[in-house]
Coordinates of C-alpha atoms and ligand atoms in Angstrom, one line a residue:
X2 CA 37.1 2.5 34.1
X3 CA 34.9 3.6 37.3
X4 CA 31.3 3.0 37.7
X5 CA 30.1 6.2 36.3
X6 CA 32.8 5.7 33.5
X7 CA 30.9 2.0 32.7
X8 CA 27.6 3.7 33.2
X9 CA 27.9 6.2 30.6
X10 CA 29.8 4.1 28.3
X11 CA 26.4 1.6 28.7
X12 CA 24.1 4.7 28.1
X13 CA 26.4 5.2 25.0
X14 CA 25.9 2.0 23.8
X15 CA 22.4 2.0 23.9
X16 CA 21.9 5.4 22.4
X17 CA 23.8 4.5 19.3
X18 CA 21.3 1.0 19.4
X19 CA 18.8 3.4 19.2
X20 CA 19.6 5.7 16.4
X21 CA 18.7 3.5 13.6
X22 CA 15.3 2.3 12.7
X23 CA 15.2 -1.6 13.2
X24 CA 12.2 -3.8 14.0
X25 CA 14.0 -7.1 14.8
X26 CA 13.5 -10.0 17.3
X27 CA 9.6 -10.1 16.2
X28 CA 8.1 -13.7 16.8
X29 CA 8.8 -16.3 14.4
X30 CA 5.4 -17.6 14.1
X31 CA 3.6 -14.2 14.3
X32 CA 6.0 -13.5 10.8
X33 CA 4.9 -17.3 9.5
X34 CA 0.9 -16.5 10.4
X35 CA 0.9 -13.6 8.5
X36 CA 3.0 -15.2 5.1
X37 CA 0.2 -17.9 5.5
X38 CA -2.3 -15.7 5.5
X39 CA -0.6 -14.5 1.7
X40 CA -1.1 -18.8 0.9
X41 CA -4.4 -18.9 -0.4
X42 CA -4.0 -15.7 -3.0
X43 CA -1.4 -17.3 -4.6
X44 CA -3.3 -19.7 -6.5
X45 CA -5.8 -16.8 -7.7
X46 CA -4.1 -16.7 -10.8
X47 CA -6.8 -14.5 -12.8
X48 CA -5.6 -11.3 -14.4
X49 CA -8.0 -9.3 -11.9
X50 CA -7.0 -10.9 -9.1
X51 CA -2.4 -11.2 -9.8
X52 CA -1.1 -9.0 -7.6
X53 CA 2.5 -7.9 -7.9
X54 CA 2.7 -6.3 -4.4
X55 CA 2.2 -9.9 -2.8
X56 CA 5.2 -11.0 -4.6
X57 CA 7.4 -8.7 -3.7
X58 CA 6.5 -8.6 -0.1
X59 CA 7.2 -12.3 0.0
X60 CA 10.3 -12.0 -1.8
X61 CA 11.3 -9.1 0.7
X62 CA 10.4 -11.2 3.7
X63 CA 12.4 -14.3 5.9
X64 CA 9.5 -16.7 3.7
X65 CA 9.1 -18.5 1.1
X66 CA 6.1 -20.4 -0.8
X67 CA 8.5 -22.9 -3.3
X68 CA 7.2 -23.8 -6.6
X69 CA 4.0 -21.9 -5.9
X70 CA 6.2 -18.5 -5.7
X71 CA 7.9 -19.2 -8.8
X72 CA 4.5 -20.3 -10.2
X73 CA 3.0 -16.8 -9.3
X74 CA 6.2 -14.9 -11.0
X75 CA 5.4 -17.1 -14.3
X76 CA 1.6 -15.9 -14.1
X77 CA 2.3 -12.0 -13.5
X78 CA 4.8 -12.5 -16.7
X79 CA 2.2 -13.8 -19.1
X80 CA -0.5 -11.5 -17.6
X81 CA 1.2 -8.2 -17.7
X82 CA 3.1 -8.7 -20.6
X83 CA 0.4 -9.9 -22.9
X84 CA -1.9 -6.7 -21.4
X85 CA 1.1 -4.5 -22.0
X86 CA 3.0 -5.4 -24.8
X87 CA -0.3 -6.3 -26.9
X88 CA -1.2 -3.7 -29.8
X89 CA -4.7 -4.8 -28.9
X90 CA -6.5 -1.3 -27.5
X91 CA -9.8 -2.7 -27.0
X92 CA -11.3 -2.5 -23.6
X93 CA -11.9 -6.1 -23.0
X94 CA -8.8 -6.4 -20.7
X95 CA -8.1 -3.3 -19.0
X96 CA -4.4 -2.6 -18.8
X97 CA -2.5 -2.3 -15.8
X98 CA -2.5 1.2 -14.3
X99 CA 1.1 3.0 -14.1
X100 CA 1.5 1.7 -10.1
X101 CA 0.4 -1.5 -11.4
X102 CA 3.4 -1.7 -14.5
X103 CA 5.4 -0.2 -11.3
X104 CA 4.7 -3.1 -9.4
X105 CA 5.4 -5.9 -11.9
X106 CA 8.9 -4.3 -12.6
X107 CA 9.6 -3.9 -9.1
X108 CA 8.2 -7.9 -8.7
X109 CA 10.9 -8.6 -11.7
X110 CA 13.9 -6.9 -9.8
X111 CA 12.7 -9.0 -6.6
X112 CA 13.5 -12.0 -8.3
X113 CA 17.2 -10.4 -8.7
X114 CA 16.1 -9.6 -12.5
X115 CA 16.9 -6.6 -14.7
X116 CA 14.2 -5.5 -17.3
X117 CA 16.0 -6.4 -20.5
X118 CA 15.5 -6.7 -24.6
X119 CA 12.9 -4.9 -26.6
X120 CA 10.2 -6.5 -24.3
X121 CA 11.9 -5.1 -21.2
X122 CA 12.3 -1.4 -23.1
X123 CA 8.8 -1.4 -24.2
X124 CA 7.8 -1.4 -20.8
X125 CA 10.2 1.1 -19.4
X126 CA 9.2 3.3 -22.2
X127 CA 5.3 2.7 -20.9
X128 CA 6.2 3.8 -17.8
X129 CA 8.2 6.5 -18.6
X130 CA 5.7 8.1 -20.6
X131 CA 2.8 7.7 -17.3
X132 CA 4.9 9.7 -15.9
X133 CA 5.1 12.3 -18.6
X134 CA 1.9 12.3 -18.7
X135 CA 1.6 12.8 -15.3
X136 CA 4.1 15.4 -15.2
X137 CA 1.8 17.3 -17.9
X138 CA -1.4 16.8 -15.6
X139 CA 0.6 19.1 -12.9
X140 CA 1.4 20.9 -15.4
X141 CA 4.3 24.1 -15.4
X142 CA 3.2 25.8 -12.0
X143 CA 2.2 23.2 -10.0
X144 CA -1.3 23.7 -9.9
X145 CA -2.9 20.4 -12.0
X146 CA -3.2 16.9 -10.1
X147 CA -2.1 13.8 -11.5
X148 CA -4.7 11.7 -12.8
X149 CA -3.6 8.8 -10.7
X150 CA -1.9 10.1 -7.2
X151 CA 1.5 11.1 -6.2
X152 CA 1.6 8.1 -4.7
X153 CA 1.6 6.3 -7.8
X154 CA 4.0 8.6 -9.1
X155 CA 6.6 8.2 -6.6
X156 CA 6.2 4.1 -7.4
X157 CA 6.6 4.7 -10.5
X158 CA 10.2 6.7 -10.0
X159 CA 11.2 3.7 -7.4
X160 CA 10.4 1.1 -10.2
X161 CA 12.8 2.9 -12.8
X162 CA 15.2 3.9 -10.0
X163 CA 15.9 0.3 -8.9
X164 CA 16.4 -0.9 -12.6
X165 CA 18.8 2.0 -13.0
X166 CA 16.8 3.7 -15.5
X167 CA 16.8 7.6 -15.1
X168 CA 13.7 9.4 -15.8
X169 CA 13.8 13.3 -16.6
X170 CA 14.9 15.9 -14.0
X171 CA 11.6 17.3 -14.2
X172 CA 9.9 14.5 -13.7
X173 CA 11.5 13.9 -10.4
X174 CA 11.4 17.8 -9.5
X175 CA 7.5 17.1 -9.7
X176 CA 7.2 14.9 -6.7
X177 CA 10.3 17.2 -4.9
X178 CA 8.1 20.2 -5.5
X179 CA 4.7 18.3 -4.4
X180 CA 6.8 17.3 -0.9
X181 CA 8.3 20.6 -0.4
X182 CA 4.9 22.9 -0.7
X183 CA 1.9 20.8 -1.0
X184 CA 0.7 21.0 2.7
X185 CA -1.7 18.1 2.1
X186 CA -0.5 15.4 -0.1
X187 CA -3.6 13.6 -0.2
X188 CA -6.9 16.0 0.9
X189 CA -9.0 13.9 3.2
X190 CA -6.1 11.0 3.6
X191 CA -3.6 10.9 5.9
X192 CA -0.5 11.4 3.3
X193 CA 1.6 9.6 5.3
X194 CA 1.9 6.6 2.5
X195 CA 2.3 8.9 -0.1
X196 CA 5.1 10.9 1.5
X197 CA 6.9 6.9 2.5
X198 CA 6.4 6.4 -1.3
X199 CA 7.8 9.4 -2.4
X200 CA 10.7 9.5 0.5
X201 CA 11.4 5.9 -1.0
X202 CA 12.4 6.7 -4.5
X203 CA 14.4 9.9 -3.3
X204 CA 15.9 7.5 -0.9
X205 CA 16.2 5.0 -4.4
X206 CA 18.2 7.9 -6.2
X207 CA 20.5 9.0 -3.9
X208 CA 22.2 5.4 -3.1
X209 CA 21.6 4.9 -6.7
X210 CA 23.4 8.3 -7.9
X211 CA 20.7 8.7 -10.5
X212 CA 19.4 12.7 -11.0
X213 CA 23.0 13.8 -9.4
X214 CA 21.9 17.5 -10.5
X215 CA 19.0 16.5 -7.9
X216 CA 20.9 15.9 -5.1
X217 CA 20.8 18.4 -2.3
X218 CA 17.2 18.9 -3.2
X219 CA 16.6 15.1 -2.5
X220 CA 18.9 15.6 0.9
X221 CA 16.8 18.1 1.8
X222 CA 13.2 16.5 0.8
X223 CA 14.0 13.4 2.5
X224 CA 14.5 15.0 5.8
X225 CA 11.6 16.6 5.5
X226 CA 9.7 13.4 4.6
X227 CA 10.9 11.6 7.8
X228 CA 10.0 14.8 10.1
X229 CA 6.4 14.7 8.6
X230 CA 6.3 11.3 9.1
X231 CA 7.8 11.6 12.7
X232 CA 5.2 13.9 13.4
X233 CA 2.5 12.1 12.6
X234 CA 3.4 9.4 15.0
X235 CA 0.0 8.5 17.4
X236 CA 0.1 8.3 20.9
X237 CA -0.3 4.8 20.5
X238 CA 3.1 4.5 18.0
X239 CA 1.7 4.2 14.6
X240 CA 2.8 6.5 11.9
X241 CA -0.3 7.9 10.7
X242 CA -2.4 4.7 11.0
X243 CA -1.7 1.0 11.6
X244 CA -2.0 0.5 7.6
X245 CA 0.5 3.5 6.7
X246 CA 2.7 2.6 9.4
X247 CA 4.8 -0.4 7.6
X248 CA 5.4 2.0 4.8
X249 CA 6.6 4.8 6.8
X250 CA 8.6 2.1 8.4
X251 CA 10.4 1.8 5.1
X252 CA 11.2 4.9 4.6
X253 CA 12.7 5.2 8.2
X254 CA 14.8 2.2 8.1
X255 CA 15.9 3.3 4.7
X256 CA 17.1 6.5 6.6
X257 CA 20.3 7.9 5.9
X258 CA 19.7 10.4 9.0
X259 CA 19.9 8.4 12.2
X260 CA 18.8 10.4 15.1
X261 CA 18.2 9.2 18.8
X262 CA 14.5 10.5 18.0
X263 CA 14.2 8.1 15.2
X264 CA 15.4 5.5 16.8
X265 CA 13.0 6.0 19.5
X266 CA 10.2 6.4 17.4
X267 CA 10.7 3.2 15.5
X268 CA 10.8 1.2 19.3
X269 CA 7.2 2.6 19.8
X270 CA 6.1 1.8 16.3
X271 CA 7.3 -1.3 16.7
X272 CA 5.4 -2.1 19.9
X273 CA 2.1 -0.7 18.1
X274 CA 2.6 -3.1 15.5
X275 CA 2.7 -6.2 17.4
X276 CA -0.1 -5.3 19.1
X277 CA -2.4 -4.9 16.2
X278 CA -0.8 -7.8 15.0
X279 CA -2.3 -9.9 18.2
X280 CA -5.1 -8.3 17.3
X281 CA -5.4 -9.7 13.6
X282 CA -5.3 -6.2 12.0
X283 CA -4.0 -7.6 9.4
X284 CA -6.0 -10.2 7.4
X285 CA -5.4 -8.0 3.9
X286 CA -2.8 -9.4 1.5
X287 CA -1.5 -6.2 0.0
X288 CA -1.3 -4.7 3.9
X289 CA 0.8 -7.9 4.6
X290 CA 2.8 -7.8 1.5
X291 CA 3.7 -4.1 3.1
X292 CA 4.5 -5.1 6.2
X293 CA 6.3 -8.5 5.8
X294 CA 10.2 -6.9 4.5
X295 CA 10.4 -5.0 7.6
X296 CA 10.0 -7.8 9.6
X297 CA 13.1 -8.7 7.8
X298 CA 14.4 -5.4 8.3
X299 CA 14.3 -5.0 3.9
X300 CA 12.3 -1.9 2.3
X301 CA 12.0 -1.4 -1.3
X302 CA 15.1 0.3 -1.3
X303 CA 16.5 -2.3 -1.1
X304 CA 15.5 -4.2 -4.9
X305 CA 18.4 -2.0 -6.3
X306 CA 20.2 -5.1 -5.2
X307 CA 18.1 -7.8 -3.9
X308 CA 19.7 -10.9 -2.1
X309 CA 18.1 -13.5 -4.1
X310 CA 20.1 -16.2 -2.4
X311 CA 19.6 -15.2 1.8
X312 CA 17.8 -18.3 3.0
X313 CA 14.0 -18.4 3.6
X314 CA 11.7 -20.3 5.8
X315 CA 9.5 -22.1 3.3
X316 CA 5.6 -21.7 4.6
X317 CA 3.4 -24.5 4.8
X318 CA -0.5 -23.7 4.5
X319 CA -2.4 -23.1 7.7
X320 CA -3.6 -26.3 9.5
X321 CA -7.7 -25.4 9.4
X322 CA -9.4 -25.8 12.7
X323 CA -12.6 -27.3 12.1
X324 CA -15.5 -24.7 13.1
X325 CA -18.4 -25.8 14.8
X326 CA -21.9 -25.4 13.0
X327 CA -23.9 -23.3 15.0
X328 CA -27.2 -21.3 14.4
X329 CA -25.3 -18.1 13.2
X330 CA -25.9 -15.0 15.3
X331 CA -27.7 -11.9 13.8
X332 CA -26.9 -8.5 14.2
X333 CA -28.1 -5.0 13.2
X334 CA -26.3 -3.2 10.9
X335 CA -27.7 0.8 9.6
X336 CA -27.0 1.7 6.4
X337 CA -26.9 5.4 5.8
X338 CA -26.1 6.9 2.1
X339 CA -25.6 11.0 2.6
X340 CA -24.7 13.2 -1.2
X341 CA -26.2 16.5 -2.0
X342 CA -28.9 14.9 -4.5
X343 CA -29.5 11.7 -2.4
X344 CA -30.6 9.9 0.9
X345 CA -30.8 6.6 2.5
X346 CA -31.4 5.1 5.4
X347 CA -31.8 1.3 6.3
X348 CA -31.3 -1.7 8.5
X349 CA -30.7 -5.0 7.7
X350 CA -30.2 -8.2 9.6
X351 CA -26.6 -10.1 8.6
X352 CA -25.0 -13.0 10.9
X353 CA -21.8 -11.9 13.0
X354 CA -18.7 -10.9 11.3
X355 CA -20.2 -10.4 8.1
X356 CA -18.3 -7.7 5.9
X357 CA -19.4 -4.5 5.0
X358 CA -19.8 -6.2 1.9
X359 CA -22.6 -8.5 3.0
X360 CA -24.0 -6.3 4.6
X361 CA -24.0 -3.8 1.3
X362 CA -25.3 -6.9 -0.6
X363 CA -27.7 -7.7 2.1
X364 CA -29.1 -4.5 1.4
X365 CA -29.3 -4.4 -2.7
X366 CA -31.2 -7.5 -2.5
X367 CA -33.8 -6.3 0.3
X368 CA -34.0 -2.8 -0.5
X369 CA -33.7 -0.1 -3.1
X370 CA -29.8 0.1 -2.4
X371 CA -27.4 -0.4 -5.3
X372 CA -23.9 -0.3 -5.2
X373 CA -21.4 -0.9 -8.0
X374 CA -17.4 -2.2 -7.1
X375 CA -14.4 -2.4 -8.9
X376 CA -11.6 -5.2 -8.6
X377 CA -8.1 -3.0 -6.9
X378 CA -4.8 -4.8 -5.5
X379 CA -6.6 -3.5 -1.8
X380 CA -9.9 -5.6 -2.9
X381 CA -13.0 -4.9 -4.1
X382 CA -13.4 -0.8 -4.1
X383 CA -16.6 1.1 -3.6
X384 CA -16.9 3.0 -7.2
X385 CA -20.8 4.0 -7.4
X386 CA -23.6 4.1 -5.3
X387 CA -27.5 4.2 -6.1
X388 CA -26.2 4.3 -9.4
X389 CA -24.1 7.7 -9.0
X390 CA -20.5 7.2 -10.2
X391 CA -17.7 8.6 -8.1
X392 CA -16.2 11.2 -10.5
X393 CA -12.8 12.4 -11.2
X394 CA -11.1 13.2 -7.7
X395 CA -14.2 12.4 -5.7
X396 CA -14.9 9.0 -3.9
X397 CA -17.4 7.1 -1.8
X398 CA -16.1 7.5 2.1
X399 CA -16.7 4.7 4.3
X400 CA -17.4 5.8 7.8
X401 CA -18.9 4.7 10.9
X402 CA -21.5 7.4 12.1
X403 CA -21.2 9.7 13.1
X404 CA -17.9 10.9 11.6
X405 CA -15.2 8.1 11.5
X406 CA -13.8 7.0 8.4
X407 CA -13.1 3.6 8.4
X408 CA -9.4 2.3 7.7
X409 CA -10.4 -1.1 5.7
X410 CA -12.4 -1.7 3.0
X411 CA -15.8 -3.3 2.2
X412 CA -14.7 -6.6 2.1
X413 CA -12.3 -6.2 5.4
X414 CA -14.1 -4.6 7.4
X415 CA -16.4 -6.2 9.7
X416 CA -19.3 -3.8 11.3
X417 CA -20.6 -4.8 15.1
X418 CA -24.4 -5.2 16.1
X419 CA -26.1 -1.4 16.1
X420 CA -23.3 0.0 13.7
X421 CA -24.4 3.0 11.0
X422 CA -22.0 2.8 8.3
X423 CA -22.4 5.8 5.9
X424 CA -21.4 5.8 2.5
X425 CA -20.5 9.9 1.6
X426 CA -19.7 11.1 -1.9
X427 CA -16.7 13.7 -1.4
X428 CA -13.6 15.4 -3.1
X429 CA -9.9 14.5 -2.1
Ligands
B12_525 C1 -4.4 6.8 -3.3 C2 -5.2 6.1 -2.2 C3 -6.6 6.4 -2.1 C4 -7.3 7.3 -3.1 C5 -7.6 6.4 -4.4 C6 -8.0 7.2 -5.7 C7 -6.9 7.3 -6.7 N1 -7.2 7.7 -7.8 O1 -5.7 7.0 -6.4 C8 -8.6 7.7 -2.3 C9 -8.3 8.9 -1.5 C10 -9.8 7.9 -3.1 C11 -8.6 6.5 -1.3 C12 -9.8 6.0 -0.8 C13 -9.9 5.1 0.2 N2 -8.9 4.5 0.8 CO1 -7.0 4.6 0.2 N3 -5.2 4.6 -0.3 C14 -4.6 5.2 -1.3 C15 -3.1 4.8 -1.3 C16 -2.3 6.0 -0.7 C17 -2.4 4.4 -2.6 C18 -3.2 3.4 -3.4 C19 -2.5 3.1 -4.7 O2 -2.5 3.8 -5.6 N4 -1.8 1.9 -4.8 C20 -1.0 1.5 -5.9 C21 -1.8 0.9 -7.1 C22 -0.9 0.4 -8.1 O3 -2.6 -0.2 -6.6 P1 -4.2 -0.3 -7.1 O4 -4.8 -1.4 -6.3 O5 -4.3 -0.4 -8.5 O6 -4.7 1.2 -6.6 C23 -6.1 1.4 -6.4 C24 -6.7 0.9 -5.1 O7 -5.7 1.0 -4.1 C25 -7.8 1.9 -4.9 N5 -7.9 2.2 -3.4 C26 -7.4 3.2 -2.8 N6 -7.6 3.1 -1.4 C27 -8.3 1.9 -1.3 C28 -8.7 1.3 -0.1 C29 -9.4 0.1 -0.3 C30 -9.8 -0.6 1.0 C31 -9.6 -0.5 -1.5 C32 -10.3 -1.8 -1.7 C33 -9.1 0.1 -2.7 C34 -8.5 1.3 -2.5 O8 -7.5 3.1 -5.5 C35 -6.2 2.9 -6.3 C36 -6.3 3.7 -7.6 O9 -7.3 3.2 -8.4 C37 -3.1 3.6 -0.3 C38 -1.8 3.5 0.5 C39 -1.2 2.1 0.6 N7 -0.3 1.9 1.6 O10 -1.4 1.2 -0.2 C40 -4.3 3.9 0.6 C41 -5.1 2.8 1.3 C42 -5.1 1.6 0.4 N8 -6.5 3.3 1.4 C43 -7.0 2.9 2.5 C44 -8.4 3.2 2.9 C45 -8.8 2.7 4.2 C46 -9.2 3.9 2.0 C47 -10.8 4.1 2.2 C48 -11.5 2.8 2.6 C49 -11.0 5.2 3.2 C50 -12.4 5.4 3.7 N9 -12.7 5.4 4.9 O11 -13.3 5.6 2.8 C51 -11.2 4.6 0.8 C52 -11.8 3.6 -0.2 C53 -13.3 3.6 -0.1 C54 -14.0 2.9 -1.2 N10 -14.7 3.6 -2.0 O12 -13.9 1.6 -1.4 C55 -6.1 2.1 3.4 C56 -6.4 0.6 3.2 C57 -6.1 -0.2 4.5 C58 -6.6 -1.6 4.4 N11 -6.8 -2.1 5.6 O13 -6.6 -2.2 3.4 C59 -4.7 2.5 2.8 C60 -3.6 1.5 2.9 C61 -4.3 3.9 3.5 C62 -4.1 3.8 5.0 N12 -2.9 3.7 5.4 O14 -5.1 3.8 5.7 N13 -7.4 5.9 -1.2

């Protein structure tokens, strides 16, 4: 072979490298830092506070926590069953929403387990009927919403899918429908998770076989799922933003359609994503419970058959550096409420790197402010201010002034000396 023979046969190579989606090679203890970081919510064993996701993620991931892990599992069993298969309809305990039953049965498949007995059917048949119901709230021409999100929807579809239980044809025509017309997925939102979710489940089906009628529809929404989600790759590399990007990721490396593009696109992503790792973007534990299986090059997809045997490095808790007690610094933070019936303006003092949450506190004991929260897998989320209630497909926007909406939460993120954070009622 001549040079130019060797040279294009090297090109070759790499091109073909670069087809598939793959984030590999990413620094051992970058991956252990950010399972560590998962430690601590793992012996928050309250029904508010179980989260599925975190399970999953860990079982998806190169760690493990031992007997705590299999601790957690035990917990999410008594909790959600006891919510769920309890004839008990009183409000005390609310039950799990239909992502949250989706979560706990794709938590049960992580641990290699197939839902099973009448037990196992009565929650299938819960969450088969969400979706019904669901499917009702779009209703025949598309028009309706459902009353959670199509995100939840297309969780929902995964969760069935990877236990090999088919839901309706029309049920998954819902979510085809919803990614071949609706222009905006999510109004206000980049839809960039909710298309990963959806692409996810199609993705689920097809190696799955489930919905065969379905197929060429699903061929043909899934393609269109990665070019949105192609598309909506930042200068920087992240797929929408740095929190939608380890979903998208998913999807991609879940991609039956390998494409030098794609495999491009996943390079840059990947490089985004180590950098806001450096930079400690992520301190959340359902962000990390996202992001963990594709360091381990796994996506959901992949719970239609886990490997419940491949070896995992088993994480030992973070080592604490002491801190030293200083006289904490102050800064300014303005707190701005903006709705058509009601204004607000404040400042108030908190030390650095308080939350948006101190800060909100700060304010309801200083000032007329009142807010109201409600416990989520994401954390504590902003459900009413000054005593008005978000209502049905409207929520309270974070944002720093003048216009940026803010991509954590209350209790993440962290505002800087002469911030205004607004709080604005709107539609999505
Ligand atoms: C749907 C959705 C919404 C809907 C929720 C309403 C609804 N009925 O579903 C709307 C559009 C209102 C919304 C709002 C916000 N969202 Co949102 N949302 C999502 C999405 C796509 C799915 C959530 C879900 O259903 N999960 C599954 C169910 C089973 O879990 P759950 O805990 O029971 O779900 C509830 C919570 O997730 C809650 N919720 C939704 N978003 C957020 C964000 C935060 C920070 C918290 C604490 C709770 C919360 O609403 C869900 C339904 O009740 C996720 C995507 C993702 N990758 O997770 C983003 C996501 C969680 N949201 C995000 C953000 C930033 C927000 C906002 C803070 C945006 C803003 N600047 O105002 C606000 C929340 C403000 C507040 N009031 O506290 C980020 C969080 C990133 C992070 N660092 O944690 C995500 C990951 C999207 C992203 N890629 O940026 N969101």
């Amino acid at each position: 072979m001549g040079c130019l023979g060797a040279l294009l046969f090297l090109l070759g190579g790499l091109g073909a490298l670069a087809q598939i989606c793959e984030i590999t090679e990413v620094d051992s203890t970058l991956v252990e830092r950010l399972g560590q970081r998962l430690l601590p919510w793992m012996d928050r064993l309250s029904p508010e506070q179980l989260n599925p996701s975190i399970y999953v993620g860990l079982r998806l991931s190169s760690l493990q926590a031992g007997a705590k892990e299999a601790h957690y599992l035990h917990s999410l069993k008594l909790s959600y069953q006891q919510s769920l298969l309890s004839n008990d309809n009183s409000d005390s305990e609310a039950k799990p929403s239909m992502g949250q039953l989706a979560l706990y049965l794709l938590a049960l498949r992580a641990n290699c387990e197939f839902v099973r007995g009448r037990k196992g059917d009565s929650l299938v048949s819960q969450l088969k009927r969400f979706l019904e119901d669901e499917k009702g709230a779009i209703g025949h021409n598309h028009q309706g919403h459902p009353h959670t999100s199509y995100y939840q929807y297309g969780l929902g579809i995964l969760a069935l899918c990877v236990h090999q239980k088919r839901v309706h044809d029309s049920v998954v025509g819902k979510l085809l429908y919803a990614v071949e017309h609706k222009q905006h997925l999510q109004q206000g939102h980049l839809p960039v998770d909710t298309l990963a979710m959806a692409g996810l489940a199609f993705s689920c089906l097809k190696l799955s076989n489930l919905n065969r009628n379905l197929r060429n529809r699903s061929t043909v929404a899934l393609g269109r799922v990665q070019e949105k989600i192609l598309k909506a790759q930042t200068p920087e590399g992240h797929f929408g933003n740095v929190y939608s990007t380890p979903l998208a990721l998913q999807l991609l490396m879940a991609s039956l359609r390998p494409t030098v593009e794609l495999g491009t696109a996943c390079l840059k992503a990947k490089a985004a994503l180590l950098a806001s790792l450096q930079h400690k973007a992520f301190q959340n534990p359902l962000m990390i419970s996202q992001l963990l299986p594709i360091l381990n090059q796994k996506s959901y997809v992949d719970l239609i058959s886990p490997d419940c045997e491949a070896p995992r490095v088993l994480l030992e808790p973070a080592t604490e550096t002491p801190s030293q007690t200083q006289v904490p610094e102050f800064i300014h933070v303005t707190l701005k409420v903006s709705s058509t019936f009601l204004s607000y303006r404040h400042s108030v003092s908190v030390p650095v790197s308080s939350s948006l949450e101190d800060v909100l506190k700060k304010a309801q004991e200083h000032s007329r402010f009142t807010y109201g929260t409600q416990a989520s897998l994401s954390g504590p989320y902003l459900t009413s201010v000054m005593g008005n209630k978000a209502g049905e497909r409207e929520f309270w926007q974070l944002l720093r002034a003048p216009d940026t909406p803010l991509l954590q939460g209350i209790a993440d993120y962290r505002p800087r000396d002469g911030e205004t954070i607004e709080l604005r009622l709107v539609g999505w």
